[in-house]
Amino acid sequence: MTRMARQGDILIVGITGELPRGARELRREAGGIVLAYGEATGHAHRIRSPHVTLLEHDGQRFLRVEQPSDLTHEEHAPIHLRPGLYKVVRQREYEPQRTPRWVDD
Amino acid sequence: MLNLHAYRKHVGRWRGTRWSLPWWRRFKVRSALARRYRSIGLAPPVHAFVDSPISAIVATGIAVGVRWLQRHPETHVALFGHALDEAALRRAIRDAITEIIEPLEYRPDAHGIESAIVRVTSSPPALLPALLRAPAREIEALASAHRLAAVDGVSDPQLLVAPLAQLHERVYERLPAADRITLPTVSDPVAHAIDETLQHGLAGTRQFLARVFSAWWSTQQPLARRLETIAFTSFFRRRRAFGLDYAAARDIELAHTAQAVFTHADFWIAADWPTIYMDEAPRLHRLDGPAIAWRDGSGISLLHGVRVTRAICEGRFTIGDILHAYNAEVRRTMIELYERGDRGRFLREADADVMHIDYDRLGHPQRLLRFALPGDEAYVGVEVTNSTPEPDGTHKRYILRVPPTTRTCRAAIAWTFGLREAEYEPEAET
């Protein structure tokens, strides 16, 4: 399992143990799993492999990787993910007295 | 004891009122005003509905002057240098409108204002009752003729303002002392913004009709104050213990179903409501356009509830303007606008202090930058390099804003992913 890997504004953090109870599977898009789209470019952090599932619990997203798969992006080199469970963290920016805003590549 | 919760709710309804004026609401305004006119012995006069209070104010101020000119043809040659036939009067109206609306950032449609003036001044002027006549003195001093014209036939005090003030006073006197102290004030930011915007109209007008407008507007009670009194009085009008003249209170309230209404012995002009835009607070706020926008093109720019110029609202300003912004919230929004599509531009160009330098895994330098903002927390950002090269081999650099307490580049990057410095250890980074 990869412990921690970063692709631009996405951080993938390996987790041990089980997924939280009640985590629900999110639907795949036509081109695979999309973790985030760029605001202006339309580029995406994407996993095409059918052996990966995206889940969500309480606003937090997780990946279940059953076979080695790649996380790709038009502007970044791919990240190789080994089988295991991962937490998906999106980069944020500080905004005074407001909720942090997500960063978009 | 006064039910403060119910009062606040009532006031909130008034403050939040953003009606439009379909025919049935116009009908209510017309009927209520007709009763008000009859109550002081005048026949309900001709009227016009315009799209905004700004148009209504400009149209009324000029129409007041036109009515006075129609009553005093003997002054025309002295004031204009020639007799005023219909065409010359139309020209004078048009010129006055242009002069008044020229300094406004969002100008209302001049044609709509002109049509309203022509509509309400096309019938022959009625004989004014004594109470509405300007003081009878010789119109020798032409320099002050506009002031005389500005009060001639203006019926607001008798129709709406004075009765409302009396009703307000009556309720207030009957309130227990404790309630008077705890009574929350009603403040309508939209009305305040209109009052402020039209301050422009008070200085430096040259043409006769524009000067009448300025003199008339300076005698008018601010819109914000009118609204306060109406919201207050309307809350008590169903409570018999306060001894209000129910019919008067109801008619005044109904007349203000329009956003603003201005009256004269010969006519009245009422204004429609705007579209307003809010932030999540909710405060008046809109980027790229006026936060208060009327159909006739007039509007008022606000960012997070603070009045700003149109240029700031549309992102046309310099870094110097950001640093001189008097309000922290506005300054933040200006930085946000300044950095649209170019994250970190402000820190890059503002000659920020370098707080810390280190290198990423690929040996690219990273910098923690800090810029102190007067009266606000410092702008701190971490400047990083995109690990993946561009097609030409260069690496894009960008700045991410982080909490002002951040001390190192690594802690800054860790924070952007919700981690502490020690927890951030990526094996791969692309």
XYZ file of C-alpha atoms in Angstrom:
535
model
C 0.000 0.000 0.000
C 1.223 3.496 -0.813
C 1.424 5.462 2.463
C 1.014 8.945 1.057
C 1.152 10.314 -2.494
C 0.373 13.687 -3.940
C -0.742 14.629 -7.415
C -1.098 18.397 -7.687
C -3.939 19.435 -5.426
C -4.916 15.872 -4.473
C -3.306 13.935 -1.615
C -3.895 10.205 -1.310
C -3.311 8.886 2.213
C -3.218 5.140 2.916
C -5.366 3.982 5.842
C -5.261 0.806 7.896
C -8.306 -1.062 9.201
C -11.829 -0.854 7.861
C -13.748 1.901 6.098
C -16.178 3.749 8.358
C -19.559 2.050 8.723
C -22.125 3.465 6.348
C -19.612 4.555 3.685
C -21.517 4.566 0.397
C -20.173 3.840 -3.049
C -20.202 6.755 -5.510
C -21.149 6.282 -9.150
C -18.366 6.080 -11.687
C -18.339 8.534 -14.554
C -18.039 7.341 -18.142
C -14.245 7.692 -18.177
C -13.703 6.103 -14.760
C -13.458 7.659 -11.295
C -12.880 11.423 -11.208
C -11.467 12.786 -7.951
C -11.517 16.443 -9.031
C -11.900 18.601 -12.116
C -9.797 21.683 -12.786
C -11.833 24.902 -12.538
C -10.846 26.400 -15.875
C -9.089 23.668 -17.838
C -11.525 20.771 -17.465
C -8.522 18.556 -16.678
C -9.215 15.829 -14.152
C -7.571 13.600 -11.561
C -8.895 10.305 -12.906
C -8.627 6.538 -12.279
C -9.699 4.446 -15.255
C -9.146 1.017 -13.684
C -12.362 -0.946 -12.979
C -10.673 -2.416 -9.891
C -10.987 0.793 -7.899
C -14.090 1.970 -6.030
C -14.769 5.509 -4.790
C -16.699 5.750 -1.521
C -17.951 8.610 0.605
C -18.725 8.975 4.268
C -19.620 12.188 6.077
C -18.060 14.362 3.374
C -14.813 12.367 3.360
C -13.958 10.337 0.255
C -12.127 6.998 0.158
C -10.668 4.714 -2.487
C -10.748 0.929 -2.346
C -7.986 -0.325 -4.694
C -8.194 -4.051 -5.431
C -5.517 -4.284 -8.115
C -2.592 -1.961 -8.895
C -3.973 1.119 -10.665
C -2.848 4.551 -11.845
C -4.159 7.979 -10.862
C -3.710 10.167 -13.944
C -3.960 13.856 -14.795
C -3.332 15.783 -18.015
C -0.664 17.999 -16.375
C 0.896 15.670 -13.804
C 2.837 12.418 -13.957
C 0.697 9.389 -12.916
C 0.676 8.080 -9.343
C 0.829 4.340 -8.979
C -1.569 3.007 -6.344
C -1.010 -0.386 -4.769
C -4.008 -2.383 -3.453
C -5.393 -1.065 -0.197
C -7.670 1.575 1.316
C -6.977 5.276 0.863
C -8.358 8.575 2.032
C -8.661 11.293 -0.662
C -7.723 14.789 0.553
C -8.288 17.858 -1.580
C -5.948 20.811 -1.195
C -7.557 23.892 0.327
C -6.659 27.535 0.731
C -7.074 29.767 3.743
C -9.856 32.306 3.719
C -10.140 34.620 6.703
C -13.273 33.895 8.765
C -14.757 31.814 6.010
C -14.846 28.157 5.134
C -11.647 27.146 3.297
C -11.974 27.160 -0.468
C -10.872 24.174 -2.535
C -7.920 24.579 -4.843
C -8.498 23.713 -8.503
C -5.678 22.864 -10.882
C -44.392 44.667 27.806
C -43.591 44.842 24.147
C -43.114 41.491 22.445
C -39.641 42.143 21.071
C -39.565 38.894 19.138
C -42.734 39.809 17.245
C -41.431 43.348 16.693
C -38.119 42.095 15.300
C -39.992 39.722 13.014
C -42.204 42.527 11.753
C -39.258 44.839 11.216
C -37.371 42.059 9.463
C -40.299 41.659 7.088
C -40.133 45.352 6.233
C -36.406 45.342 5.887
C -36.523 42.253 3.736
C -39.352 43.494 1.548
C -38.425 43.302 -2.099
C -41.734 43.387 -3.848
C -42.337 44.043 -7.457
C -45.249 46.199 -8.481
C -47.765 44.175 -10.481
C -51.079 45.871 -11.294
C -52.814 44.904 -8.083
C -50.052 46.370 -5.918
C -50.100 49.510 -8.063
C -53.824 49.624 -7.491
C -53.232 49.565 -3.715
C -50.688 52.370 -3.968
C -53.076 54.427 -6.143
C -56.058 53.921 -3.830
C -54.088 54.668 -0.682
C -52.599 57.826 -2.147
C -55.991 58.964 -3.449
C -57.326 58.729 0.117
C -54.304 60.606 1.461
C -54.829 63.426 -1.075
C -58.523 63.669 -0.233
C -57.665 63.801 3.470
C -55.984 67.185 2.926
C -58.670 68.446 0.522
C -56.915 67.769 -2.787
C -58.205 65.789 -5.734
C -56.073 62.712 -6.513
C -53.722 63.979 -9.222
C -52.022 62.468 -12.243
C -49.227 60.037 -11.426
C -46.420 57.911 -12.853
C -44.694 54.688 -11.875
C -40.995 54.508 -12.707
C -38.505 51.662 -12.441
C -36.304 52.936 -9.628
C -36.253 55.363 -6.709
C -33.370 57.161 -8.404
C -35.527 57.789 -11.477
C -38.433 58.755 -9.204
C -36.312 61.246 -7.281
C -34.832 62.836 -10.410
C -38.225 62.935 -12.143
C -39.979 64.451 -9.124
C -37.309 67.078 -8.483
C -37.414 68.263 -12.092
C -41.215 68.020 -12.386
C -41.527 70.232 -9.285
C -39.494 72.836 -11.184
C -41.526 72.412 -14.368
C -44.773 72.931 -12.470
C -43.400 76.115 -10.932
C -42.306 77.377 -14.367
C -45.787 76.639 -15.714
C -47.278 78.736 -12.920
C -44.828 81.559 -13.409
C -44.428 82.278 -17.147
C -43.322 85.789 -16.246
C -39.974 84.378 -15.053
C -39.029 82.522 -18.221
C -37.196 85.259 -20.075
C -35.272 86.281 -16.976
C -34.298 82.684 -16.184
C -33.710 81.270 -19.668
C -33.144 84.353 -21.826
C -36.174 83.496 -24.002
C -39.802 82.425 -23.729
C -40.314 78.748 -22.996
C -42.450 77.074 -25.634
C -43.113 73.350 -25.390
C -40.022 72.358 -27.371
C -37.747 74.613 -25.302
C -39.198 73.232 -22.080
C -38.579 69.657 -23.291
C -34.996 70.619 -24.073
C -34.554 72.134 -20.610
C -35.952 68.959 -19.018
C -33.636 66.772 -21.062
C -30.583 68.875 -20.221
C -31.406 68.846 -16.511
C -31.785 65.041 -16.508
C -28.445 64.647 -18.253
C -26.739 66.971 -15.807
C -28.106 65.133 -12.762
C -27.548 61.552 -13.868
C -24.163 62.165 -15.495
C -22.108 61.658 -12.279
C -23.959 58.456 -11.337
C -21.997 55.236 -11.805
C -25.045 53.313 -12.958
C -27.192 55.763 -14.899
C -30.920 55.208 -15.090
C -32.632 55.360 -18.459
C -33.021 59.094 -19.201
C -35.926 58.476 -21.570
C -37.980 56.820 -18.789
C -37.410 59.814 -16.505
C -38.351 62.273 -19.248
C -41.548 60.364 -20.057
C -42.590 60.421 -16.390
C -41.964 64.180 -16.145
C -43.899 64.879 -19.337
C -46.754 62.671 -18.175
C -47.165 64.379 -14.809
C -46.751 67.928 -16.115
C -48.778 67.776 -19.326
C -52.099 68.903 -17.814
C -52.530 72.580 -16.846
C -51.356 73.195 -13.265
C -54.135 73.290 -10.662
C -54.668 76.188 -8.331
C -52.566 75.474 -5.286
C -54.207 75.546 -1.853
C -52.607 78.059 0.477
C -50.877 75.453 2.599
C -48.837 74.195 -0.346
C -47.918 77.562 -1.828
C -44.383 78.786 -1.610
C -43.991 81.982 0.426
C -45.416 84.789 -1.699
C -42.581 87.164 -2.357
C -41.316 88.933 -5.401
C -39.249 86.756 -7.656
C -36.620 89.396 -8.097
C -33.615 87.545 -6.831
C -33.262 85.039 -9.645
C -30.375 83.428 -7.823
C -32.807 82.027 -5.265
C -35.752 81.299 -7.598
C -34.872 77.583 -7.661
C -35.300 77.391 -3.871
C -38.704 79.001 -4.110
C -39.677 76.590 -6.864
C -38.455 73.598 -4.844
C -41.025 74.076 -2.077
C -43.964 75.267 -4.197
C -46.734 72.678 -4.258
C -44.671 69.998 -2.560
C -47.151 68.099 -0.488
C -45.072 65.390 1.144
C -45.121 66.943 4.620
C -48.931 67.197 4.678
C -49.608 63.871 2.969
C -47.173 61.346 4.307
C -44.243 62.577 6.319
C -45.853 64.752 8.993
C -48.803 62.405 9.709
C -46.368 59.518 9.951
C -44.130 61.433 12.356
C -47.181 62.269 14.482
C -48.295 58.638 14.575
C -44.778 57.576 15.485
C -44.668 60.134 18.269
C -48.044 58.995 19.637
C -46.963 55.348 19.844
C -43.642 56.236 21.357
C -45.253 58.300 24.105
C -47.428 55.369 25.129
C -44.619 52.838 25.241
C -43.330 51.902 28.714
C -39.900 53.442 29.338
C -38.207 50.023 29.398
C -39.505 49.212 25.891
C -38.251 52.494 24.482
C -34.764 51.528 25.537
C -34.805 47.993 24.175
C -36.579 48.781 20.913
C -34.295 47.666 18.079
C -33.764 50.188 15.309
C -34.794 49.477 11.761
C -32.063 50.074 9.296
C -32.515 49.279 5.645
C -29.187 49.068 3.811
C -30.892 49.506 0.429
C -32.539 52.781 1.470
C -29.283 53.993 3.016
C -27.425 53.196 -0.177
C -29.955 55.173 -2.276
C -29.677 58.161 0.065
C -25.896 58.090 -0.192
C -25.853 57.693 -3.951
C -27.975 60.763 -4.501
C -25.735 62.952 -2.398
C -24.070 63.544 -5.765
C -27.129 65.421 -6.939
C -26.772 68.048 -4.261
C -23.649 69.793 -5.407
C -22.684 71.871 -8.381
C -25.829 71.735 -10.541
C -25.942 74.627 -13.002
C -29.161 74.505 -15.000
C -32.300 75.934 -13.456
C -34.321 72.708 -13.366
C -31.340 70.732 -12.049
C -30.915 73.334 -9.305
C -34.598 73.004 -8.390
C -34.014 69.252 -8.152
C -31.043 69.732 -5.799
C -32.932 72.201 -3.618
C -35.990 69.936 -3.485
C -33.983 66.789 -2.674
C -32.112 68.541 0.117
C -35.460 69.275 1.816
C -36.609 65.655 1.631
C -36.486 63.271 4.545
C -33.983 60.450 3.848
C -35.604 57.265 2.518
C -33.995 55.205 5.277
C -35.648 57.357 7.924
C -39.068 57.051 6.244
C -38.794 53.297 6.227
C -37.894 53.182 9.914
C -40.968 55.176 10.799
C -43.302 53.132 8.601
C -42.076 49.777 9.957
C -42.446 51.067 13.494
C -45.916 52.554 13.033
C -47.295 49.653 11.046
C -46.372 47.273 13.880
C -48.566 49.209 16.286
C -51.436 50.047 14.003
C -53.481 46.978 15.001
C -52.886 47.555 18.695
C -55.744 49.681 19.917
C -54.022 50.682 23.147
C -51.708 52.899 21.147
C -54.571 55.015 19.851
C -53.350 55.301 16.267
C -55.372 56.790 13.485
C -55.793 53.380 11.902
C -56.848 54.646 8.458
C -53.971 57.093 8.176
C -51.418 54.488 9.291
C -52.796 51.934 6.830
C -52.822 54.366 3.923
C -49.290 55.516 4.559
C -48.133 51.930 4.786
C -49.951 51.001 1.586
C -48.553 54.016 -0.250
C -45.130 52.622 0.591
C -45.910 49.357 -1.099
C -43.871 51.139 -3.747
C -40.218 51.379 -2.814
C -40.432 55.149 -2.711
C -43.197 57.622 -3.382
C -42.877 61.373 -3.827
C -45.833 63.665 -3.870
C -46.710 67.128 -5.106
C -50.060 68.915 -5.206
C -50.263 68.247 -8.966
C -48.813 64.739 -9.205
C -47.104 61.859 -7.500
C -44.369 59.524 -8.706
C -43.735 56.054 -7.264
C -40.814 53.720 -7.761
C -40.552 49.994 -8.305
C -38.324 47.614 -6.328
C -34.862 46.396 -7.272
C -33.329 42.978 -7.688
C -30.859 42.478 -4.880
C -27.907 40.136 -4.511
C -26.600 38.846 -1.166
C -23.664 36.882 0.179
C -24.180 33.979 2.575
C -24.224 36.269 5.685
C -26.637 37.595 4.167
C -25.336 41.052 3.239
C -25.668 42.970 0.001
C -22.911 41.682 -2.206
C -22.185 41.156 -5.869
C -19.069 40.907 -7.978
C -19.114 42.224 -11.554
C -22.275 44.260 -11.155
C -24.461 46.253 -8.790
C -25.706 44.390 -5.714
C -28.874 46.502 -5.947
C -30.058 46.636 -9.537
C -33.168 48.292 -10.960
C -34.687 47.605 -14.338
C -33.887 51.085 -15.664
C -30.129 50.499 -15.388
C -29.552 52.267 -12.100
C -27.829 50.338 -9.361
C -25.529 50.425 -6.377
C -22.327 48.428 -5.866
C -21.648 46.741 -2.559
C -19.196 44.074 -1.473
C -20.170 42.161 1.672
C -22.522 44.969 2.684
C -20.002 47.787 2.175
C -20.495 50.471 -0.470
C -17.730 50.431 -3.069
C -17.202 52.139 -6.389
C -18.212 50.486 -9.625
C -14.528 50.235 -10.624
C -13.678 48.217 -7.509
C -16.693 46.000 -7.957
C -15.655 45.255 -11.531
C -12.038 44.566 -10.587
C -10.564 47.749 -12.107
C -8.115 48.827 -9.403
C -4.441 48.712 -8.482
C -2.550 47.129 -5.638
C -2.389 50.620 -4.072
C -6.202 50.756 -4.009
C -6.238 47.415 -2.158
C -3.859 48.710 0.476
C -5.914 51.870 0.914
C -9.272 50.071 1.221
C -10.788 51.244 4.500
C -12.661 48.034 5.303
C -10.979 44.682 5.942
C -13.801 42.701 4.321
C -13.666 44.869 1.208
C -9.881 44.540 1.094
C -10.158 40.755 1.223
C -12.662 40.752 -1.596
C -10.435 43.081 -3.604
C -7.494 40.695 -3.111
C -9.764 37.858 -4.212
C -10.710 39.805 -7.361
C -7.088 40.809 -7.962
C -5.970 37.181 -7.858
C -8.711 35.804 -10.055
C -7.003 33.451 -12.503
C -3.569 34.264 -11.014
C -3.330 32.867 -7.518
C -0.787 34.670 -5.317
C -0.538 37.726 -7.592
C -1.117 40.062 -4.657
C 1.752 38.683 -2.547
C 4.048 38.569 -5.569
C 3.444 42.182 -6.472
C 3.042 43.638 -2.990
C 6.700 43.310 -1.988
C 5.910 40.837 0.786
C 8.356 39.761 3.524
C 9.977 36.344 3.086
C 9.433 34.462 6.351
C 10.971 31.088 5.459
C 12.674 29.340 2.553
C 13.233 25.630 1.924
C 13.227 23.165 -0.978
C 10.726 20.584 -2.161
C 11.635 16.948 -2.948
C 12.785 17.909 -6.430
C 14.978 20.744 -5.171
C 12.647 23.577 -6.177
C 12.681 26.500 -3.748
C 9.592 27.193 -1.636
C 8.955 30.499 0.143
C 6.620 31.518 2.941
C 5.555 35.117 2.261
C 3.834 37.530 4.600
C 2.192 40.891 4.004
C 0.817 42.886 6.934
C -2.627 44.417 6.260
C -3.641 47.346 8.462
C -6.553 46.494 10.744
C -6.710 42.919 9.516
C -4.818 39.659 9.882
C -1.684 39.347 7.759
C -1.850 37.774 4.308
C 0.485 34.753 4.505
C 1.017 32.482 1.543
C 3.349 29.696 0.541
C 4.930 29.925 -2.892
C 5.453 26.483 -4.392
C 6.533 24.994 -7.713
C 4.517 22.584 -9.792
C 6.501 19.306 -9.821
C 5.572 18.476 -13.420
C 7.355 20.599 -16.030
C 5.490 22.554 -18.692
C 6.085 21.518 -22.356
C 8.858 24.152 -22.561
C 10.656 22.630 -19.543
C 9.808 25.415 -17.089
C 7.916 24.839 -13.849
C 4.808 26.836 -12.914
C 4.975 28.620 -9.556
C 1.912 29.514 -7.527
C 1.006 30.826 -4.082
C -1.527 29.336 -1.678
C -2.896 31.412 1.178
C -2.500 29.782 4.599
C -3.342 30.787 8.197
C -1.330 33.808 9.404
C 0.153 31.779 12.280
C 2.040 29.454 9.882
C 5.824 29.490 10.412
C 7.391 27.145 7.811
C 6.793 26.233 4.185
C 6.262 22.594 5.043
C 3.728 23.426 7.769
C 1.940 25.621 5.220
C 1.678 22.852 2.636
C 0.649 20.310 5.284
C -2.132 22.713 6.383
C -3.475 22.905 2.834
C -4.140 19.144 3.111
C -5.525 19.330 6.651
C -2.368 17.818 8.196
C 0.226 18.855 10.749
C 3.807 19.420 9.596
C 5.070 16.084 11.011
C 2.253 14.133 9.338
C 2.968 15.365 5.817
C 5.398 12.833 4.243
C 4.396 12.000 0.641
C 6.320 9.147 -0.958
C 5.471 10.348 -4.422
C 4.737 13.869 -5.617
C 3.879 14.808 -9.189
